[in-house]
Amino acid sequence: MKSVTKGWMAAIGVGLLWGSEGALATLPLQTIDARLLVWLRYMMAFFVLSLVLIFSAMIHKKTQSKPKLAFSWANRSDLFKLLVCGVVGQGLFSFLSFLSLDYISLSENGVIQGLVPIAILAIGQLFYGARFTRMQIVSSGIALVGVTMLVLAPPFTSQDRGVNIGHLICLLSVLSFASVTHLRAQLAEKYGATCTMHYQFGFAAVGFFIYLLVSGLDVPSLLLVIRPSWSLLCIIVLGGFVSGLGYIAYIYGIERVGVEGSSMALNLIPMSAFFIAVLVFGEPITPFRALAVGLIIVAMMLFAASNKSREMTSKTVLTN
């Protein structure tokens, strides 16, 4: 099998896998709260990436292209940046996403999470000098219309809440992830993506453990969920595969099909979340909501295509 084909398989697999995040959190959240789930998730992710780094070090003993990031006073500035990336971009992102599930449906959560690429560019324009192209402005407008239609859609039943704080919480989750993406990319370029993500997972786990101690750790719920059960399996998959190995697969895809190809594949996240919610959890669907989801997915595809076009133009300018 060709390397590019493997890259596309990895990118598509990650898109589908990351779209299942809300669904995997549903069962554990029936036993524990969002704080405890976030801590368990990143403990598992940290453990998995620790094994990956140890195994990688055994294979590549002498080849190290990036400087080693030691936990020392000399590296305090970069370590603090990783702390912010871990606690805000990972921990807070997951916490708010899980918390929003108390108010909105799985499909709404997944579709709103699909706005991450637009949020990343918006943060880049405000703080890092990035600029929207015309196509990106159009696609962002289409996505905004789709999200507005989704949150203003008529409730499924008389018990549904319609527009509520859950939509705002989910949007804040998107912003918390996007707010540190450029900083994360700078650190990954300096020290390596896997190494820096390992630190971020560790800081997220430590940060939320401290939060649990301060706010009150529910020990009975913890003991209940760590027993062999479907909830424990969901936590293992969420932390070990969605976060840990999922990130490794994402890097693998980028190396073989490029950033633009991986971005296109990540458009499967809202689609995956929507169909899991409808087919697995039996969420009802109306033509109005289907149209809203379709608009958002089309907007994401236009946005990714615009990124690819801009990168090709930049390469042409540099070559000439």
mmCIF file of C-alpha atoms in Angstrom:
data_model
loop_
_atom_site.group_PDB
_atom_site.id
_atom_site.type_symbol
_atom_site.label_atom_id
_atom_site.label_comp_id
_atom_site.label_asym_id
_atom_site.label_seq_id
_atom_site.Cartn_x
_atom_site.Cartn_y
_atom_site.Cartn_z
ATOM 1 C CA MET A 1 0.000 0.000 0.000
ATOM 2 C CA LYS A 2 1.335 3.433 -0.956
ATOM 3 C CA SER A 3 2.410 5.894 1.711
ATOM 4 C CA VAL A 4 -0.083 8.512 0.507
ATOM 5 C CA THR A 5 -2.927 6.000 0.686
ATOM 6 C CA LYS A 6 -1.972 5.151 4.261
ATOM 7 C CA GLY A 7 -1.890 8.858 5.035
ATOM 8 C CA TRP A 8 -5.413 9.357 3.698
ATOM 9 C CA MET A 9 -6.635 6.344 5.672
ATOM 10 C CA ALA A 10 -5.106 7.807 8.837
ATOM 11 C CA ALA A 11 -6.573 11.290 8.224
ATOM 12 C CA ILE A 12 -10.053 9.935 7.468
ATOM 13 C CA GLY A 13 -9.880 7.602 10.468
ATOM 14 C CA VAL A 14 -8.974 10.509 12.754
ATOM 15 C CA GLY A 15 -11.854 12.600 11.424
ATOM 16 C CA LEU A 16 -14.337 9.803 12.119
ATOM 17 C CA LEU A 17 -12.743 8.989 15.486
ATOM 18 C CA TRP A 18 -12.721 12.566 16.770
ATOM 19 C CA GLY A 19 -16.374 12.884 15.791
ATOM 20 C CA SER A 20 -17.214 10.130 18.305
ATOM 21 C CA GLU A 21 -15.872 12.085 21.312
ATOM 22 C CA GLY A 22 -19.243 13.265 22.588
ATOM 23 C CA ALA A 23 -20.800 9.843 22.100
ATOM 24 C CA LEU A 24 -18.010 8.143 24.079
ATOM 25 C CA ALA A 25 -18.456 10.627 26.918
ATOM 26 C CA THR A 26 -22.196 10.035 27.235
ATOM 27 C CA LEU A 27 -22.042 6.742 29.151
ATOM 28 C CA PRO A 28 -19.340 7.748 31.708
ATOM 29 C CA LEU A 29 -21.141 11.051 32.347
ATOM 30 C CA GLN A 30 -24.080 9.058 33.677
ATOM 31 C CA THR A 31 -21.836 7.931 36.559
ATOM 32 C CA ILE A 32 -19.273 10.718 37.026
ATOM 33 C CA ASP A 33 -19.188 14.451 36.362
ATOM 34 C CA ALA A 34 -17.285 16.264 33.609
ATOM 35 C CA ARG A 35 -14.367 17.224 35.910
ATOM 36 C CA LEU A 36 -13.556 13.632 36.787
ATOM 37 C CA LEU A 37 -13.982 12.456 33.199
ATOM 38 C CA VAL A 38 -11.514 15.078 31.931
ATOM 39 C CA TRP A 39 -8.931 14.007 34.518
ATOM 40 C CA LEU A 40 -9.303 10.291 33.692
ATOM 41 C CA ARG A 41 -9.167 11.037 29.965
ATOM 42 C CA TYR A 42 -5.877 12.881 30.099
ATOM 43 C CA MET A 43 -4.334 10.473 32.592
ATOM 44 C CA MET A 44 -4.986 7.741 30.025
ATOM 45 C CA ALA A 45 -3.728 9.910 27.135
ATOM 46 C CA PHE A 46 -0.556 10.791 29.069
ATOM 47 C CA PHE A 47 0.082 7.116 29.801
ATOM 48 C CA VAL A 48 -0.366 6.102 26.155
ATOM 49 C CA LEU A 49 1.952 8.833 24.829
ATOM 50 C CA SER A 50 4.513 7.910 27.514
ATOM 51 C CA LEU A 51 4.609 4.381 26.098
ATOM 52 C CA VAL A 52 4.881 5.760 22.546
ATOM 53 C CA LEU A 53 7.821 8.015 23.480
ATOM 54 C CA ILE A 54 9.615 5.222 25.338
ATOM 55 C CA PHE A 55 9.155 2.844 22.413
ATOM 56 C CA SER A 56 10.285 5.536 19.950
ATOM 57 C CA ALA A 57 13.394 6.281 22.030
ATOM 58 C CA MET A 58 14.330 2.582 21.999
ATOM 59 C CA ILE A 59 14.091 2.435 18.208
ATOM 60 C CA HIS A 60 15.750 5.774 17.419
ATOM 61 C CA LYS A 61 18.489 5.934 20.023
ATOM 62 C CA LYS A 62 20.884 8.211 18.152
ATOM 63 C CA THR A 63 18.633 10.160 15.769
ATOM 64 C CA GLN A 64 17.101 13.205 17.415
ATOM 65 C CA SER A 65 16.466 16.185 15.160
ATOM 66 C CA LYS A 66 14.731 18.316 17.803
ATOM 67 C CA PRO A 67 16.265 19.668 21.030
ATOM 68 C CA LYS A 68 15.246 17.792 24.164
ATOM 69 C CA LEU A 69 12.698 19.557 26.351
ATOM 70 C CA ALA A 70 13.923 18.986 29.897
ATOM 71 C CA PHE A 71 11.817 19.831 32.935
ATOM 72 C CA SER A 72 14.199 22.507 34.212
ATOM 73 C CA TRP A 73 14.304 26.145 35.281
ATOM 74 C CA ALA A 74 16.040 27.084 32.040
ATOM 75 C CA ASN A 75 12.977 25.967 30.076
ATOM 76 C CA ARG A 76 10.466 27.615 32.423
ATOM 77 C CA SER A 77 9.060 29.914 29.727
ATOM 78 C CA ASP A 78 8.261 27.098 27.282
ATOM 79 C CA LEU A 79 7.011 24.872 30.085
ATOM 80 C CA PHE A 80 4.618 27.603 31.202
ATOM 81 C CA LYS A 81 3.352 27.907 27.622
ATOM 82 C CA LEU A 82 2.787 24.149 27.537
ATOM 83 C CA LEU A 83 0.973 24.421 30.863
ATOM 84 C CA VAL A 84 -1.411 26.973 29.342
ATOM 85 C CA CYS A 85 -1.853 24.837 26.212
ATOM 86 C CA GLY A 86 -2.579 21.765 28.302
ATOM 87 C CA VAL A 87 -4.951 23.275 30.848
ATOM 88 C CA VAL A 88 -6.792 25.613 28.445
ATOM 89 C CA GLY A 89 -6.439 23.971 25.033
ATOM 90 C CA GLN A 90 -6.960 20.410 26.259
ATOM 91 C CA GLY A 91 -8.499 20.307 29.740
ATOM 92 C CA LEU A 92 -10.853 23.286 29.539
ATOM 93 C CA PHE A 93 -11.761 22.394 25.963
ATOM 94 C CA SER A 94 -12.911 18.894 26.991
ATOM 95 C CA PHE A 95 -14.548 20.073 30.210
ATOM 96 C CA LEU A 96 -16.727 22.657 28.461
ATOM 97 C CA SER A 97 -17.556 20.250 25.646
ATOM 98 C CA PHE A 98 -18.680 17.562 28.103
ATOM 99 C CA LEU A 99 -20.530 20.122 30.216
ATOM 100 C CA SER A 100 -22.522 21.319 27.207
ATOM 101 C CA LEU A 101 -23.965 17.816 26.779
ATOM 102 C CA ASP A 102 -26.170 18.513 29.809
ATOM 103 C CA TYR A 103 -28.018 21.116 27.720
ATOM 104 C CA ILE A 104 -27.675 20.275 24.013
ATOM 105 C CA SER A 105 -27.804 17.148 21.877
ATOM 106 C CA LEU A 106 -24.849 15.100 20.660
ATOM 107 C CA SER A 107 -25.381 16.213 17.077
ATOM 108 C CA GLU A 108 -25.430 19.894 18.055
ATOM 109 C CA ASN A 109 -22.261 19.447 20.102
ATOM 110 C CA GLY A 110 -20.422 17.676 17.275
ATOM 111 C CA VAL A 111 -21.453 20.164 14.606
ATOM 112 C CA ILE A 112 -20.446 23.187 16.699
ATOM 113 C CA GLN A 113 -17.092 21.515 17.438
ATOM 114 C CA GLY A 114 -16.583 21.369 13.677
ATOM 115 C CA LEU A 115 -16.136 25.155 13.695
ATOM 116 C CA VAL A 116 -12.630 24.774 15.174
ATOM 117 C CA PRO A 117 -10.768 25.562 11.882
ATOM 118 C CA ILE A 118 -12.633 28.862 11.487
ATOM 119 C CA ALA A 119 -12.030 29.763 15.134
ATOM 120 C CA ILE A 120 -8.317 29.028 14.729
ATOM 121 C CA LEU A 121 -8.018 31.399 11.757
ATOM 122 C CA ALA A 122 -10.054 34.056 13.578
ATOM 123 C CA ILE A 123 -7.645 33.907 16.529
ATOM 124 C CA GLY A 124 -4.758 34.037 14.077
ATOM 125 C CA GLN A 125 -6.120 37.165 12.432
ATOM 126 C CA LEU A 126 -6.673 38.927 15.755
ATOM 127 C CA PHE A 127 -3.365 38.087 17.428
ATOM 128 C CA TYR A 128 -0.915 36.577 14.912
ATOM 129 C CA GLY A 129 -1.358 38.618 11.743
ATOM 130 C CA ALA A 130 -3.187 35.959 9.724
ATOM 131 C CA ARG A 131 -5.676 37.124 7.085
ATOM 132 C CA PHE A 132 -8.963 35.720 5.788
ATOM 133 C CA THR A 133 -9.283 35.153 2.044
ATOM 134 C CA ARG A 134 -12.574 35.973 0.317
ATOM 135 C CA MET A 135 -13.478 32.297 0.144
ATOM 136 C CA GLN A 136 -12.775 31.896 3.849
ATOM 137 C CA ILE A 137 -15.022 34.864 4.642
ATOM 138 C CA VAL A 138 -17.813 33.343 2.521
ATOM 139 C CA SER A 139 -17.396 29.890 4.080
ATOM 140 C CA SER A 140 -17.344 31.392 7.581
ATOM 141 C CA GLY A 141 -20.582 33.231 6.804
ATOM 142 C CA ILE A 142 -22.205 30.008 5.552
ATOM 143 C CA ALA A 143 -21.057 28.170 8.685
ATOM 144 C CA LEU A 144 -22.469 30.946 10.881
ATOM 145 C CA VAL A 145 -25.829 30.679 9.112
ATOM 146 C CA GLY A 146 -25.782 26.905 9.584
ATOM 147 C CA VAL A 147 -25.005 27.138 13.303
ATOM 148 C CA THR A 148 -27.699 29.799 13.767
ATOM 149 C CA MET A 149 -30.233 27.553 12.038
ATOM 150 C CA LEU A 150 -29.155 24.620 14.171
ATOM 151 C CA VAL A 151 -29.517 26.371 17.518
ATOM 152 C CA LEU A 152 -32.743 28.158 16.507
ATOM 153 C CA ALA A 153 -34.344 25.032 15.045
ATOM 154 C CA PRO A 154 -37.727 24.113 16.550
ATOM 155 C CA PRO A 155 -37.321 21.735 19.540
ATOM 156 C CA PHE A 156 -37.844 18.023 18.944
ATOM 157 C CA THR A 157 -40.365 17.744 21.768
ATOM 158 C CA SER A 158 -42.021 19.970 24.348
ATOM 159 C CA GLN A 159 -39.281 18.925 26.808
ATOM 160 C CA ASP A 160 -36.431 20.223 24.667
ATOM 161 C CA ARG A 161 -34.973 23.577 25.657
ATOM 162 C CA GLY A 162 -34.258 25.142 22.268
ATOM 163 C CA VAL A 163 -31.626 27.860 22.448
ATOM 164 C CA ASN A 164 -29.866 27.617 25.815
ATOM 165 C CA ILE A 165 -26.583 28.121 27.617
ATOM 166 C CA GLY A 166 -25.296 24.794 26.287
ATOM 167 C CA HIS A 167 -24.690 26.307 22.855
ATOM 168 C CA LEU A 168 -22.615 29.099 24.426
ATOM 169 C CA ILE A 169 -20.651 26.607 26.536
ATOM 170 C CA CYS A 170 -19.877 24.544 23.433
ATOM 171 C CA LEU A 171 -18.726 27.651 21.533
ATOM 172 C CA LEU A 172 -16.477 28.582 24.466
ATOM 173 C CA SER A 173 -15.042 25.066 24.239
ATOM 174 C CA VAL A 174 -14.174 25.696 20.586
ATOM 175 C CA LEU A 175 -12.561 29.037 21.462
ATOM 176 C CA SER A 176 -10.508 27.527 24.293
ATOM 177 C CA PHE A 177 -9.024 25.007 21.854
ATOM 178 C CA ALA A 178 -8.437 27.579 19.114
ATOM 179 C CA SER A 179 -6.931 30.191 21.450
ATOM 180 C CA VAL A 180 -3.702 28.207 21.984
ATOM 181 C CA THR A 181 -3.401 26.445 18.624
ATOM 182 C CA HIS A 182 -0.788 28.845 17.207
ATOM 183 C CA LEU A 183 1.218 28.682 20.424
ATOM 184 C CA ARG A 184 1.000 24.888 20.332
ATOM 185 C CA ALA A 185 2.235 24.874 16.740
ATOM 186 C CA GLN A 186 5.242 27.045 17.621
ATOM 187 C CA LEU A 187 6.255 24.722 20.455
ATOM 188 C CA ALA A 188 5.729 21.633 18.295
ATOM 189 C CA GLU A 189 7.993 23.111 15.635
ATOM 190 C CA LYS A 190 10.685 23.679 18.252
ATOM 191 C CA TYR A 191 10.555 20.449 20.258
ATOM 192 C CA GLY A 192 8.465 18.016 18.229
ATOM 193 C CA ALA A 193 4.713 17.430 18.120
ATOM 194 C CA THR A 194 4.571 14.207 20.147
ATOM 195 C CA CYS A 195 6.838 15.510 22.912
ATOM 196 C CA THR A 196 4.921 18.764 23.366
ATOM 197 C CA MET A 197 1.534 17.019 23.290
ATOM 198 C CA HIS A 198 2.821 14.602 25.943
ATOM 199 C CA TYR A 199 3.539 17.572 28.215
ATOM 200 C CA GLN A 200 0.133 19.086 27.459
ATOM 201 C CA PHE A 201 -1.690 15.882 28.373
ATOM 202 C CA GLY A 202 0.309 15.699 31.603
ATOM 203 C CA PHE A 203 -0.402 19.312 32.544
ATOM 204 C CA ALA A 204 -4.109 18.852 31.757
ATOM 205 C CA ALA A 205 -4.250 15.795 34.022
ATOM 206 C CA VAL A 206 -2.383 17.541 36.861
ATOM 207 C CA GLY A 207 -4.435 20.717 36.499
ATOM 208 C CA PHE A 208 -7.761 18.940 36.722
ATOM 209 C CA PHE A 209 -6.561 16.730 39.572
ATOM 210 C CA ILE A 210 -5.835 19.892 41.557
ATOM 211 C CA TYR A 211 -9.251 21.216 40.550
ATOM 212 C CA LEU A 212 -10.848 17.993 41.813
ATOM 213 C CA LEU A 213 -9.033 18.239 45.143
ATOM 214 C CA VAL A 214 -10.085 21.870 45.618
ATOM 215 C CA SER A 215 -13.709 21.430 44.497
ATOM 216 C CA GLY A 216 -14.218 18.036 46.099
ATOM 217 C CA LEU A 217 -13.269 14.634 44.680
ATOM 218 C CA ASP A 218 -16.200 12.230 44.431
ATOM 219 C CA VAL A 219 -14.350 9.074 45.524
ATOM 220 C CA PRO A 220 -17.381 6.708 45.403
ATOM 221 C CA SER A 221 -18.088 7.672 41.787
ATOM 222 C CA LEU A 222 -14.406 7.212 40.915
ATOM 223 C CA LEU A 223 -14.329 3.740 42.460
ATOM 224 C CA LEU A 224 -17.547 2.885 40.658
ATOM 225 C CA VAL A 225 -16.350 3.932 37.210
ATOM 226 C CA ILE A 226 -12.896 2.286 37.364
ATOM 227 C CA ARG A 227 -14.446 -1.136 37.808
ATOM 228 C CA PRO A 228 -14.611 -3.246 34.615
ATOM 229 C CA SER A 229 -17.599 -1.813 32.777
ATOM 230 C CA TRP A 230 -18.682 -0.203 29.516
ATOM 231 C CA SER A 231 -18.057 3.204 31.082
ATOM 232 C CA LEU A 232 -14.439 2.296 31.783
ATOM 233 C CA LEU A 233 -14.043 1.039 28.214
ATOM 234 C CA CYS A 234 -15.378 4.365 26.906
ATOM 235 C CA ILE A 235 -12.855 6.265 29.066
ATOM 236 C CA ILE A 236 -9.993 4.059 27.809
ATOM 237 C CA VAL A 237 -11.009 4.633 24.179
ATOM 238 C CA LEU A 238 -11.554 8.361 24.774
ATOM 239 C CA GLY A 239 -8.162 8.887 26.400
ATOM 240 C CA GLY A 240 -6.016 6.206 24.780
ATOM 241 C CA PHE A 241 -7.347 6.269 21.221
ATOM 242 C CA VAL A 242 -9.209 9.544 20.598
ATOM 243 C CA SER A 243 -6.591 11.684 22.393
ATOM 244 C CA GLY A 244 -3.396 9.598 22.542
ATOM 245 C CA LEU A 245 -3.150 7.416 19.425
ATOM 246 C CA GLY A 246 -5.552 9.676 17.525
ATOM 247 C CA TYR A 247 -3.039 12.497 17.721
ATOM 248 C CA ILE A 248 -0.238 10.205 16.512
ATOM 249 C CA ALA A 249 -2.411 9.185 13.543
ATOM 250 C CA TYR A 250 -3.141 12.860 12.839
ATOM 251 C CA ILE A 251 0.593 13.645 12.673
ATOM 252 C CA TYR A 252 1.105 10.588 10.429
ATOM 253 C CA GLY A 253 -1.586 11.866 8.059
ATOM 254 C CA ILE A 254 -0.122 15.376 7.912
ATOM 255 C CA GLU A 255 3.317 13.993 7.039
ATOM 256 C CA ARG A 256 1.903 12.062 4.061
ATOM 257 C CA VAL A 257 -1.007 14.052 2.648
ATOM 258 C CA GLY A 258 -0.149 17.515 3.977
ATOM 259 C CA VAL A 259 -1.985 19.939 6.212
ATOM 260 C CA GLU A 260 -4.586 20.739 3.557
ATOM 261 C CA GLY A 261 -5.456 17.081 3.037
ATOM 262 C CA SER A 262 -5.774 16.455 6.753
ATOM 263 C CA SER A 263 -7.918 19.578 7.157
ATOM 264 C CA MET A 264 -10.248 18.296 4.443
ATOM 265 C CA ALA A 265 -10.536 14.934 6.226
ATOM 266 C CA LEU A 266 -11.295 16.654 9.545
ATOM 267 C CA ASN A 267 -14.505 17.926 7.959
ATOM 268 C CA LEU A 268 -15.757 14.436 8.782
ATOM 269 C CA ILE A 269 -15.866 15.365 12.498
ATOM 270 C CA PRO A 270 -19.277 17.110 12.459
ATOM 271 C CA MET A 271 -20.625 14.581 9.949
ATOM 272 C CA SER A 272 -19.439 11.669 12.112
ATOM 273 C CA ALA A 273 -20.915 13.190 15.271
ATOM 274 C CA PHE A 274 -24.223 13.866 13.536
ATOM 275 C CA PHE A 275 -24.677 10.369 12.125
ATOM 276 C CA ILE A 276 -23.588 8.680 15.373
ATOM 277 C CA ALA A 277 -26.181 10.740 17.240
ATOM 278 C CA VAL A 278 -28.919 9.844 14.751
ATOM 279 C CA LEU A 279 -28.080 6.199 14.014
ATOM 280 C CA VAL A 280 -26.716 5.019 17.387
ATOM 281 C CA PHE A 281 -28.514 7.217 19.903
ATOM 282 C CA GLY A 282 -31.720 7.623 17.923
ATOM 283 C CA GLU A 283 -31.789 11.428 17.896
ATOM 284 C CA PRO A 284 -34.666 12.597 15.701
ATOM 285 C CA ILE A 285 -33.848 14.570 12.611
ATOM 286 C CA THR A 286 -35.888 17.170 10.780
ATOM 287 C CA PRO A 287 -35.313 18.589 7.280
ATOM 288 C CA PHE A 288 -34.499 21.968 8.856
ATOM 289 C CA ARG A 289 -31.743 20.511 11.066
ATOM 290 C CA ALA A 290 -30.423 18.371 8.214
ATOM 291 C CA LEU A 291 -30.144 21.517 6.056
ATOM 292 C CA ALA A 292 -28.291 23.322 8.876
ATOM 293 C CA VAL A 293 -25.794 20.466 9.264
ATOM 294 C CA GLY A 294 -25.344 20.305 5.483
ATOM 295 C CA LEU A 295 -24.550 24.025 5.313
ATOM 296 C CA ILE A 296 -21.912 23.695 8.041
ATOM 297 C CA ILE A 297 -20.250 20.703 6.372
ATOM 298 C CA VAL A 298 -20.193 22.486 2.986
ATOM 299 C CA ALA A 299 -18.718 25.562 4.679
ATOM 300 C CA MET A 300 -15.964 23.457 6.249
ATOM 301 C CA MET A 301 -15.112 21.914 2.863
ATOM 302 C CA LEU A 302 -14.950 25.358 1.219
ATOM 303 C CA PHE A 303 -12.788 26.583 4.069
ATOM 304 C CA ALA A 304 -10.330 23.687 3.688
ATOM 305 C CA ALA A 305 -10.257 24.127 -0.113
ATOM 306 C CA SER A 306 -9.436 27.807 0.399
ATOM 307 C CA ASN A 307 -6.520 26.869 2.662
ATOM 308 C CA LYS A 308 -5.180 24.507 0.008
ATOM 309 C CA SER A 309 -5.476 27.173 -2.704
ATOM 310 C CA ARG A 310 -3.656 29.749 -0.572
ATOM 311 C CA GLU A 311 -0.811 27.327 0.262
ATOM 312 C CA MET A 312 -0.357 26.461 -3.446
ATOM 313 C CA THR A 313 -0.252 30.185 -4.289
ATOM 314 C CA SER A 314 2.364 30.806 -1.591
ATOM 315 C CA LYS A 315 4.528 27.967 -2.933
ATOM 316 C CA THR A 316 4.301 29.421 -6.467
ATOM 317 C CA VAL A 317 5.357 32.873 -5.257
ATOM 318 C CA LEU A 318 8.302 31.449 -3.308
ATOM 319 C CA THR A 319 9.398 29.329 -6.286
ATOM 320 C CA ASN A 320 9.325 32.299 -8.675
#
